[in-house]
CSV table of C-alpha atoms and ligand atoms in Angstrom, one decimal:
chain,number,residue,atom,x,y,z
A,1,MET,CA,5.0,4.4,-1.2
A,2,LYS,CA,1.4,5.5,-1.1
A,3,ILE,CA,0.2,9.0,-0.4
A,4,HIS,CA,-3.2,10.3,0.6
A,5,GLU,CA,-5.8,11.6,-1.7
A,6,TYR,CA,-5.6,15.1,-0.4
A,7,GLN,CA,-1.8,15.1,-0.8
A,8,ALA,CA,-2.1,13.8,-4.4
A,9,LYS,CA,-4.7,16.5,-5.1
A,10,GLU,CA,-2.3,19.2,-3.8
A,11,ILE,CA,0.3,17.9,-6.3
A,12,PHE,CA,-2.4,17.8,-9.1
A,13,ASN,CA,-3.3,21.4,-8.2
A,14,LYS,CA,0.3,22.6,-8.4
A,15,SER,CA,0.6,20.8,-11.8
A,16,GLY,CA,-2.4,22.7,-13.2
A,17,MET,CA,-4.9,19.9,-13.0
A,18,PRO,CA,-8.4,20.9,-11.9
A,19,VAL,CA,-9.4,19.6,-8.5
A,20,PRO,CA,-12.2,20.5,-6.1
A,21,LYS,CA,-11.4,23.0,-3.4
A,22,GLY,CA,-11.0,21.2,0.0
A,23,ARG,CA,-9.4,21.1,3.4
A,24,VAL,CA,-8.2,18.2,5.4
A,25,ILE,CA,-9.0,18.0,9.1
A,26,ALA,CA,-8.1,15.6,12.0
A,27,SER,CA,-10.8,16.7,14.4
A,28,SER,CA,-14.5,17.4,13.8
A,29,ASP,CA,-14.1,20.6,15.8
A,30,GLU,CA,-12.5,22.1,12.7
A,31,ALA,CA,-15.4,21.3,10.5
A,32,PRO,CA,-17.6,24.4,11.0
A,33,LYS,CA,-14.7,26.7,10.1
A,34,VAL,CA,-14.0,24.6,6.9
A,35,CYS,CA,-17.7,24.9,5.8
A,36,GLN,CA,-17.2,28.7,5.8
A,37,ILE,CA,-14.1,28.5,3.6
A,38,ILE,CA,-15.2,25.7,1.2
A,39,ASN,CA,-18.3,26.3,-1.0
A,40,GLY,CA,-21.3,24.2,-0.4
A,41,PRO,CA,-23.9,22.8,-0.2
A,42,PRO,CA,-23.2,20.1,-1.2
A,43,TRP,CA,-20.0,19.1,0.6
A,44,VAL,CA,-18.2,15.9,0.3
A,45,VAL,CA,-16.6,14.4,3.4
A,46,LYS,CA,-14.0,11.7,2.5
A,47,ALA,CA,-12.0,9.4,4.8
A,48,GLN,CA,-8.2,9.7,4.1
A,49,VAL,CA,-6.8,6.2,4.2
A,50,HIS,CA,-4.4,4.3,2.0
A,51,ALA,CA,-7.2,2.1,0.6
A,52,GLY,CA,-9.7,2.5,-2.3
A,53,GLY,CA,-13.3,1.4,-2.5
A,54,ARG,CA,-14.2,4.0,0.2
A,55,GLY,CA,-17.4,4.9,-1.6
A,56,LYS,CA,-18.6,1.3,-1.2
A,57,GLY,CA,-17.5,1.2,2.5
A,58,GLY,CA,-19.2,4.4,3.6
A,59,GLY,CA,-16.0,6.4,3.6
A,60,VAL,CA,-17.3,9.1,1.2
A,61,LYS,CA,-20.4,11.1,2.3
A,62,VAL,CA,-22.1,13.7,0.2
A,63,VAL,CA,-24.0,16.1,2.6
A,64,HIS,CA,-26.0,19.3,2.3
A,65,ASP,CA,-25.8,21.1,5.6
A,66,PRO,CA,-22.9,22.2,7.9
A,67,SER,CA,-24.4,20.1,10.7
A,68,GLU,CA,-24.2,17.1,8.5
A,69,VAL,CA,-20.6,17.8,7.6
A,70,ILE,CA,-19.8,17.8,11.3
A,71,ALA,CA,-21.8,14.6,11.8
A,72,ALA,CA,-20.1,12.9,8.9
A,73,ALA,CA,-16.6,13.9,10.1
A,74,GLU,CA,-17.5,12.6,13.6
A,75,SER,CA,-18.8,9.3,12.2
A,76,LEU,CA,-15.5,8.7,10.3
A,77,LEU,CA,-12.7,10.2,12.5
A,78,GLY,CA,-11.1,7.7,14.9
A,79,LYS,CA,-13.2,4.9,13.6
A,80,SER,CA,-12.2,1.9,11.6
A,81,LEU,CA,-13.2,1.9,7.9
A,82,VAL,CA,-13.8,-1.3,6.1
A,83,THR,CA,-13.8,-1.3,2.3
A,84,PRO,CA,-13.4,-4.0,-0.3
A,85,GLN,CA,-9.7,-3.3,-0.2
A,86,THR,CA,-8.9,-3.2,3.6
A,87,GLY,CA,-9.7,-6.6,4.9
A,88,PRO,CA,-12.3,-7.3,7.6
A,89,GLU,CA,-10.5,-5.4,10.4
A,90,GLY,CA,-10.5,-2.2,8.4
A,91,VAL,CA,-8.1,0.8,8.8
A,92,LYS,CA,-8.3,3.6,11.3
A,93,VAL,CA,-9.4,7.0,9.9
A,94,ARG,CA,-7.2,9.8,11.3
A,95,GLN,CA,-8.0,12.5,8.8
A,96,VAL,CA,-11.0,13.5,6.6
A,97,LEU,CA,-11.0,15.7,3.5
A,98,ILE,CA,-13.9,18.2,3.2
A,99,GLU,CA,-14.5,19.3,-0.4
A,100,GLU,CA,-16.9,21.4,-2.3
A,101,GLY,CA,-19.4,19.0,-3.9
A,102,VAL,CA,-20.1,19.1,-7.6
A,103,ASP,CA,-22.9,17.9,-9.8
A,104,ILE,CA,-21.5,15.2,-11.9
A,105,ALA,CA,-22.7,14.7,-15.5
A,106,ARG,CA,-20.3,12.0,-16.6
A,107,GLU,CA,-17.6,10.0,-14.8
A,108,PHE,CA,-14.5,8.7,-16.6
A,109,TYR,CA,-11.5,6.6,-15.4
A,110,LEU,CA,-7.9,7.9,-16.1
A,111,GLY,CA,-4.8,6.1,-14.9
A,112,MET,CA,-1.2,5.7,-15.7
A,113,VAL,CA,1.0,2.7,-14.8
A,114,ILE,CA,4.1,1.0,-16.1
A,115,ASP,CA,3.1,-1.8,-18.4
A,116,ARG,CA,5.8,-4.4,-17.8
A,117,ALA,CA,5.1,-6.4,-20.9
A,118,ALA,CA,5.4,-3.3,-23.1
A,119,ALA,CA,8.1,-1.8,-20.9
A,120,LYS,CA,6.5,1.6,-21.2
A,121,PRO,CA,4.2,3.9,-19.3
A,122,ALA,CA,0.6,3.2,-20.3
A,123,MET,CA,-2.2,5.8,-20.1
A,124,ILE,CA,-5.4,4.0,-19.4
A,125,PHE,CA,-8.7,5.7,-20.1
A,126,SER,CA,-12.3,4.5,-19.8
A,127,GLN,CA,-15.8,5.8,-20.4
A,128,ALA,CA,-16.9,3.6,-17.5
A,129,GLY,CA,-15.5,5.7,-14.6
A,130,GLY,CA,-16.6,6.0,-11.0
A,131,MET,CA,-16.8,2.2,-10.5
A,132,SER,CA,-14.2,-0.5,-9.9
A,133,ILE,CA,-11.9,-0.5,-12.9
A,134,GLU,CA,-11.1,-4.2,-12.1
A,135,GLU,CA,-14.8,-5.0,-12.7
A,136,VAL,CA,-14.9,-3.0,-16.0
A,137,ALA,CA,-11.7,-4.8,-17.1
A,138,SER,CA,-13.1,-8.2,-16.5
A,139,GLN,CA,-16.7,-7.6,-17.8
A,140,THR,CA,-16.5,-5.0,-20.5
A,141,PRO,CA,-12.8,-4.8,-21.5
A,142,GLU,CA,-13.8,-3.0,-24.7
A,143,LEU,CA,-14.6,0.0,-22.7
A,144,ILE,CA,-11.0,0.4,-21.6
A,145,TRP,CA,-8.5,2.1,-23.9
A,146,THR,CA,-4.7,2.3,-23.6
A,147,GLU,CA,-2.0,4.5,-25.1
A,148,TYR,CA,1.7,3.5,-24.5
A,149,VAL,CA,4.2,6.3,-24.2
A,150,ASP,CA,7.7,6.2,-25.6
A,151,PRO,CA,9.6,8.0,-22.8
A,152,ALA,CA,12.1,9.4,-25.4
A,153,VAL,CA,9.3,11.2,-27.1
A,154,GLY,CA,6.9,11.8,-24.2
A,155,TRP,CA,3.2,12.1,-24.3
A,156,MET,CA,1.9,13.4,-27.6
A,157,PRO,CA,-1.3,15.4,-28.1
A,158,TYR,CA,-2.5,12.9,-30.8
A,159,GLN,CA,-2.5,10.2,-28.1
A,160,GLY,CA,-4.9,12.3,-26.1
A,161,ARG,CA,-7.1,12.6,-29.1
A,162,ASN,CA,-7.0,8.9,-29.7
A,163,LEU,CA,-8.4,8.3,-26.3
A,164,VAL,CA,-10.9,11.1,-26.0
A,165,TYR,CA,-12.4,10.6,-29.4
A,166,LYS,CA,-13.4,7.1,-28.4
A,167,LEU,CA,-16.0,8.5,-26.0
A,168,ASP,CA,-19.6,8.1,-27.0
A,169,PRO,CA,-21.2,10.6,-27.0
A,170,LEU,CA,-18.4,12.9,-27.5
A,171,PRO,CA,-18.0,15.6,-24.8
A,172,SER,CA,-18.1,19.3,-25.7
A,173,PRO,CA,-15.0,20.8,-27.5
A,174,GLY,CA,-14.2,22.6,-24.2
A,175,ALA,CA,-14.3,19.4,-22.2
A,176,ILE,CA,-12.3,17.6,-24.8
A,177,LYS,CA,-9.6,20.2,-24.5
A,178,GLN,CA,-9.6,19.9,-20.7
A,179,LEU,CA,-9.5,16.1,-20.7
A,180,MET,CA,-6.5,16.2,-23.0
A,181,ALA,CA,-4.7,18.7,-20.8
A,182,VAL,CA,-5.3,16.5,-17.8
A,183,MET,CA,-3.8,13.5,-19.6
A,184,ALA,CA,-0.7,15.5,-20.5
A,185,ALA,CA,-0.4,16.7,-16.9
A,186,VAL,CA,-0.8,13.1,-15.5
A,187,TYR,CA,2.1,12.0,-17.7
A,188,LYS,CA,4.3,14.9,-16.5
A,189,VAL,CA,3.5,14.2,-12.8
A,190,PHE,CA,4.0,10.4,-13.3
A,191,MET,CA,7.5,10.9,-14.8
A,192,THR,CA,8.8,13.8,-12.6
A,193,LEU,CA,7.7,12.1,-9.3
A,194,ASP,CA,8.8,8.6,-10.3
A,195,CYS,CA,5.3,7.2,-9.8
A,196,SER,CA,4.3,3.6,-10.2
A,197,LEU,CA,0.6,4.7,-10.4
A,198,VAL,CA,-1.4,7.8,-10.9
A,199,GLU,CA,-5.1,7.2,-10.9
A,200,ILE,CA,-8.2,9.5,-11.2
A,201,ASN,CA,-11.4,7.7,-10.7
A,202,PRO,CA,-13.7,9.4,-11.3
A,203,LEU,CA,-12.4,12.1,-13.6
A,204,ALA,CA,-15.7,14.0,-13.9
A,205,VAL,CA,-17.4,16.2,-16.3
A,206,THR,CA,-19.7,18.4,-14.3
A,207,VAL,CA,-23.2,19.6,-15.3
A,208,SER,CA,-21.6,23.0,-16.0
A,209,ASP,CA,-19.2,21.3,-18.4
A,210,GLY,CA,-16.1,21.6,-16.3
A,211,VAL,CA,-13.6,18.8,-15.9
A,212,LEU,CA,-12.5,17.9,-12.4
A,213,ALA,CA,-10.4,15.2,-10.8
A,214,LEU,CA,-12.8,14.0,-8.0
A,215,ASP,CA,-10.5,11.3,-6.7
A,216,ALA,CA,-6.7,11.0,-6.8
A,217,LYS,CA,-4.5,8.1,-6.1
A,218,MET,CA,-0.7,8.2,-6.4
A,219,ASN,CA,1.9,5.6,-5.6
A,220,ILE,CA,5.6,6.4,-5.8
A,221,ASP,CA,8.3,3.8,-6.7
A,222,ASP,CA,10.2,3.1,-3.4
A,223,ASN,CA,13.4,2.7,-5.3
A,224,ALA,CA,13.2,6.3,-6.5
A,225,LEU,CA,12.6,7.8,-3.0
A,226,PHE,CA,16.3,8.6,-2.6
A,227,ARG,CA,15.7,11.4,-5.2
A,228,GLN,CA,12.2,12.3,-4.3
A,229,LYS,CA,12.9,14.0,-0.9
A,230,GLU,CA,9.9,16.3,-1.1
A,231,VAL,CA,7.5,13.3,-1.8
A,232,LEU,CA,9.1,11.3,1.0
A,233,LYS,CA,8.0,14.0,3.5
A,234,LEU,CA,4.4,13.1,2.6
A,235,ASP,CA,4.8,9.6,4.0
A,236,ASP,CA,2.2,8.8,6.6
A,237,SER,CA,3.8,6.1,8.7
A,238,SER,CA,0.6,5.6,10.7
A,239,GLU,CA,-0.7,3.8,7.7
A,240,THR,CA,2.1,1.2,7.7
A,241,ASP,CA,1.9,-1.9,9.9
A,242,PRO,CA,4.0,-1.0,13.0
A,243,LEU,CA,6.0,-4.2,12.8
A,244,GLU,CA,6.8,-3.6,9.2
A,245,LEU,CA,7.9,-0.1,10.1
A,246,MET,CA,10.2,-1.4,12.8
A,247,ALA,CA,11.6,-4.0,10.3
A,248,ALA,CA,12.3,-1.3,7.8
A,249,THR,CA,14.4,0.7,10.4
A,250,TYR,CA,16.3,-2.5,11.1
A,251,ASN,CA,16.9,-3.1,7.3
A,252,LEU,CA,15.1,-6.4,7.4
A,253,ASN,CA,12.8,-7.8,4.7
A,254,TYR,CA,9.7,-8.4,6.6
A,255,ILE,CA,6.1,-8.8,5.5
A,256,ARG,CA,3.3,-9.5,8.0
A,257,LEU,CA,0.9,-12.3,7.0
A,258,ASP,CA,-2.2,-13.8,8.6
A,259,GLY,CA,-1.0,-17.1,10.2
A,260,ASN,CA,0.5,-17.9,13.6
A,261,ILE,CA,3.9,-19.5,12.7
A,262,GLY,CA,6.7,-17.0,13.0
A,263,ALA,CA,9.5,-17.8,10.5
A,264,MET,CA,13.0,-16.5,10.4
A,265,VAL,CA,15.0,-17.5,7.3
A,266,ASN,CA,18.1,-16.2,5.5
A,267,GLY,CA,17.6,-15.7,1.8
A,268,ALA,CA,14.3,-14.7,0.0
A,269,GLY,CA,14.1,-18.0,-1.9
A,270,LEU,CA,14.6,-20.1,1.2
A,271,ALA,CA,12.0,-17.9,3.0
A,272,MET,CA,9.5,-18.6,0.2
A,273,ALA,CA,10.2,-22.3,0.3
A,274,THR,CA,9.9,-22.4,4.1
A,275,MET,CA,6.5,-20.6,3.9
A,276,ASP,CA,5.4,-23.3,1.4
A,277,LEU,CA,6.5,-26.0,3.7
A,278,ILE,CA,4.7,-24.5,6.7
A,279,LYS,CA,1.5,-24.4,4.6
A,280,GLY,CA,2.2,-27.9,3.3
A,281,ALA,CA,2.3,-29.1,6.9
A,282,GLY,CA,-1.1,-27.7,7.4
A,283,ALA,CA,-0.2,-24.5,9.3
A,284,GLU,CA,-0.1,-20.8,8.2
A,285,PRO,CA,3.0,-18.5,8.3
A,286,ALA,CA,2.6,-15.3,10.4
A,287,ASN,CA,5.3,-13.5,8.4
A,288,PHE,CA,7.9,-13.5,5.7
A,289,LEU,CA,11.2,-12.6,7.2
A,290,ASP,CA,14.5,-12.7,5.2
A,291,VAL,CA,17.3,-11.6,7.5
A,292,GLY,CA,19.6,-11.6,4.5
A,293,GLY,CA,22.8,-13.5,3.6
A,294,GLY,CA,25.1,-11.2,5.6
A,295,ALA,CA,23.0,-10.8,8.7
A,296,THR,CA,24.8,-9.8,11.9
A,297,GLU,CA,24.0,-11.1,15.4
A,298,GLU,CA,22.3,-7.8,16.0
A,299,MET,CA,20.0,-8.2,12.9
A,300,ILE,CA,19.1,-11.7,14.1
A,301,THR,CA,18.2,-10.3,17.5
A,302,ASN,CA,16.1,-7.6,15.9
A,303,GLY,CA,14.3,-10.0,13.6
A,304,PHE,CA,13.5,-12.3,16.5
A,305,GLU,CA,12.2,-9.4,18.5
A,306,ILE,CA,9.8,-8.4,15.7
A,307,ILE,CA,8.5,-11.9,15.4
A,308,LEU,CA,7.9,-12.1,19.2
A,309,LYS,CA,6.1,-8.8,19.2
A,310,ASP,CA,3.5,-10.3,16.9
A,311,ARG,CA,1.0,-11.6,19.5
A,312,ARG,CA,-0.6,-14.0,17.1
A,313,VAL,CA,2.7,-16.0,16.8
A,314,LYS,CA,2.3,-19.3,18.6
A,315,ALA,CA,5.5,-21.1,17.5
A,316,ILE,CA,8.7,-20.0,15.7
A,317,LEU,CA,10.6,-21.8,13.0
A,318,VAL,CA,14.1,-20.7,12.4
A,319,ASN,CA,15.5,-22.1,9.2
A,320,ILE,CA,19.0,-21.0,8.4
A,321,PHE,CA,21.4,-22.2,5.8
A,322,GLY,CA,24.8,-21.0,7.1
A,323,GLY,CA,26.9,-19.5,4.4
A,324,ILE,CA,28.1,-15.9,4.8
A,325,LEU,CA,25.9,-15.9,7.9
A,326,ARG,CA,27.6,-18.4,10.1
A,327,CYS,CA,25.4,-20.7,12.3
A,328,ASP,CA,27.2,-19.7,15.5
A,329,VAL,CA,26.4,-16.0,14.8
A,330,LEU,CA,22.8,-16.9,14.2
A,331,ALA,CA,22.7,-19.0,17.4
A,332,ARG,CA,24.0,-16.2,19.5
A,333,GLY,CA,21.5,-13.8,18.1
A,334,VAL,CA,18.6,-16.2,18.8
A,335,VAL,CA,19.8,-16.8,22.4
A,336,ALA,CA,20.2,-13.0,23.0
A,337,ALA,CA,16.7,-12.3,21.7
A,338,ALA,CA,15.1,-15.3,23.6
A,339,GLU,CA,16.7,-14.2,26.9
A,340,LYS,CA,15.8,-10.5,26.4
A,341,SER,CA,12.1,-11.3,25.7
A,342,GLY,CA,11.7,-14.2,28.1
A,343,MET,CA,10.3,-16.3,25.2
A,344,ARG,CA,7.6,-18.7,26.2
A,345,ILE,CA,6.5,-20.2,22.8
A,346,PRO,CA,7.9,-23.3,21.1
A,347,LEU,CA,11.0,-22.8,19.0
A,348,ILE,CA,12.0,-25.1,16.3
A,349,ILE,CA,15.4,-24.7,14.7
A,350,ARG,CA,16.9,-26.2,11.6
A,351,LEU,CA,20.5,-25.2,11.0
A,352,GLU,CA,22.8,-26.3,8.3
A,353,GLY,CA,26.1,-25.0,6.9
A,354,THR,CA,29.1,-23.1,8.1
A,355,ASN,CA,29.9,-23.5,11.8
A,356,VAL,CA,26.8,-25.6,12.4
A,357,THR,CA,28.5,-27.6,15.2
A,358,GLU,CA,29.5,-24.4,17.0
A,359,GLY,CA,26.0,-23.0,16.5
A,360,ARG,CA,24.3,-26.1,18.0
A,361,LYS,CA,26.6,-25.9,20.9
A,362,VAL,CA,25.8,-22.2,21.6
A,363,LEU,CA,22.1,-23.2,21.6
A,364,GLU,CA,22.6,-26.2,23.8
A,365,ASP,CA,24.6,-24.3,26.4
A,366,SER,CA,22.2,-21.5,26.5
A,367,GLY,CA,19.3,-22.8,28.5
A,368,VAL,CA,16.9,-21.7,25.7
A,369,LYS,CA,14.3,-24.5,25.1
A,370,PHE,CA,14.1,-25.5,21.5
A,371,LEU,CA,13.5,-28.5,19.2
A,372,VAL,CA,16.0,-29.3,16.5
A,373,ALA,CA,14.8,-30.6,13.2
A,374,LYS,CA,17.2,-32.6,11.0
A,375,ASP,CA,15.6,-31.4,7.7
A,376,LEU,CA,13.2,-29.0,6.3
A,377,SER,CA,10.1,-31.1,6.2
A,378,GLU,CA,10.6,-32.4,9.7
A,379,ALA,CA,11.0,-28.8,10.9
A,380,ALA,CA,7.7,-27.8,9.2
A,381,GLY,CA,5.9,-30.8,10.6
A,382,LEU,CA,7.2,-30.1,14.1
A,383,VAL,CA,6.2,-26.4,14.1
A,384,ALA,CA,2.8,-27.2,12.7
A,385,SER,CA,2.2,-29.8,15.4
A,386,GLN,CA,2.9,-27.1,18.0
A,387,VAL,CA,-0.1,-25.1,16.9
A,388,SER,CA,-2.5,-27.9,15.6
A,389,GLY,CA,-5.9,-27.3,17.0
A,390,GLU,CA,-5.4,-23.5,17.0
A,391,ASN,CA,-6.0,-23.0,13.3
B,1,LIG,P1,-13.2,5.6,-3.7
B,1,LIG,O1,-14.5,4.8,-3.6
B,1,LIG,O2,-12.3,5.3,-2.5
B,1,LIG,O3,-12.6,5.4,-5.0
B,1,LIG,O4,-13.6,7.2,-3.5
B,1,LIG,P2,-14.0,8.3,-4.5
B,1,LIG,O5,-13.2,9.5,-4.2
B,1,LIG,O6,-13.9,7.8,-5.9
B,1,LIG,O7,-15.5,8.6,-4.2
B,1,LIG,C1,-16.5,7.6,-4.5
B,1,LIG,C2,-17.7,8.2,-5.3
B,1,LIG,O8,-18.2,9.3,-4.6
B,1,LIG,C3,-17.3,8.7,-6.6
B,1,LIG,O9,-17.2,7.7,-7.6
B,1,LIG,C4,-18.4,9.7,-6.9
B,1,LIG,O10,-19.4,9.0,-7.6
B,1,LIG,C5,-18.8,10.2,-5.5
B,1,LIG,N1,-18.4,11.6,-5.3
B,1,LIG,C6,-17.1,12.0,-5.0
B,1,LIG,N2,-17.1,13.4,-5.0
B,1,LIG,C7,-18.3,13.8,-5.3
B,1,LIG,C8,-19.0,15.1,-5.5
B,1,LIG,O11,-18.4,16.1,-5.4
B,1,LIG,N3,-20.3,15.1,-5.9
B,1,LIG,C9,-21.0,13.9,-6.0
B,1,LIG,N4,-22.3,14.0,-6.4
B,1,LIG,N5,-20.5,12.7,-5.9
B,1,LIG,C10,-19.2,12.6,-5.5
B,2,LIG,MN1,-12.3,6.5,-6.7
């Protein structure tokens, strides 16, 4: 789960980390009031979306007059923001953060992730902050430094020194102390909130020699949300694809993709193989949908409903291997969904396994129009031919 920058900064602030003072607003009408509470000029107006690279996409504006704060908020709110991380259609900005601007002397990168190879949390620090860390990693990897943490021992002050004393030139003793305190706090937040990522880019040293987290990114491990009830309250569902949200409430494994072939499959492996076959036949899948081995008729109906709600879907491939999920159960689910929605797009079905004869009969007796494929590659070829010319 991702949270917004302003939410992460509130958590940072409570954890004793230095962040600029700021207020989040959802309407530019609130901007004049905020300018009176938050020190400026300059002010920084920042789009709150679950995507990075906002600086490059025009989502971060440094301004020097309250009228410019209002104009900046107006130019962002309600609009779509395109950044290197959003895709060409961008994401809608619903909130902006107005902060006191600071004069930056130096920008560092600080992040913590789980390093899967080392099986430990890794603190990553770099002198080359403020820019894309991916670029730094590929072009000047020697400027990125890592300390692994043994969770049984925790973050140790010497590890902070290892990282900070690599800086050239060395910051002032006061700034060194503050940078080390931020590292210790990042580790604490990372562990107590079950994060998969905590990232501060830039972690700035100001011209008055203060240390400030100017940006904040925090992802929480979905598998730990059951014990992170407070964090769960910060979830902004408007940032999630509505169909993925719907799928989550139905307990379906669904991921939206870019193509136009809807696919419904049972089992993650079979779903992956089916997507490969669709691509192999020259078409593009519109989604990954694994209804699961023990899917009920209701879950099939729900899955079908989600696929049909996606307007880009021009044909549907149902590929079910009946095991625990019997083919007749699947067939009744498909028929119910097709009737409910008045489906008008081609449907290709490949069924095999338990109760396959009964399943085929349910489909044949239903009046739902569909094509039956005898095997996987024929199914993929059939579904691709339904949309050829559209891609
Ligand atoms: P991102 O591009 O989505 O990572 O957004 P950031 O929060 O990192 O902002 C982008 C850039 O804006 C930063 O790297 C800074 O260089 C700049 N920036 C952010 N806050 C301030 C500020 O208070 N003063 C100044 N001068 N620049 C800022
Ligand atoms: Mn940043």
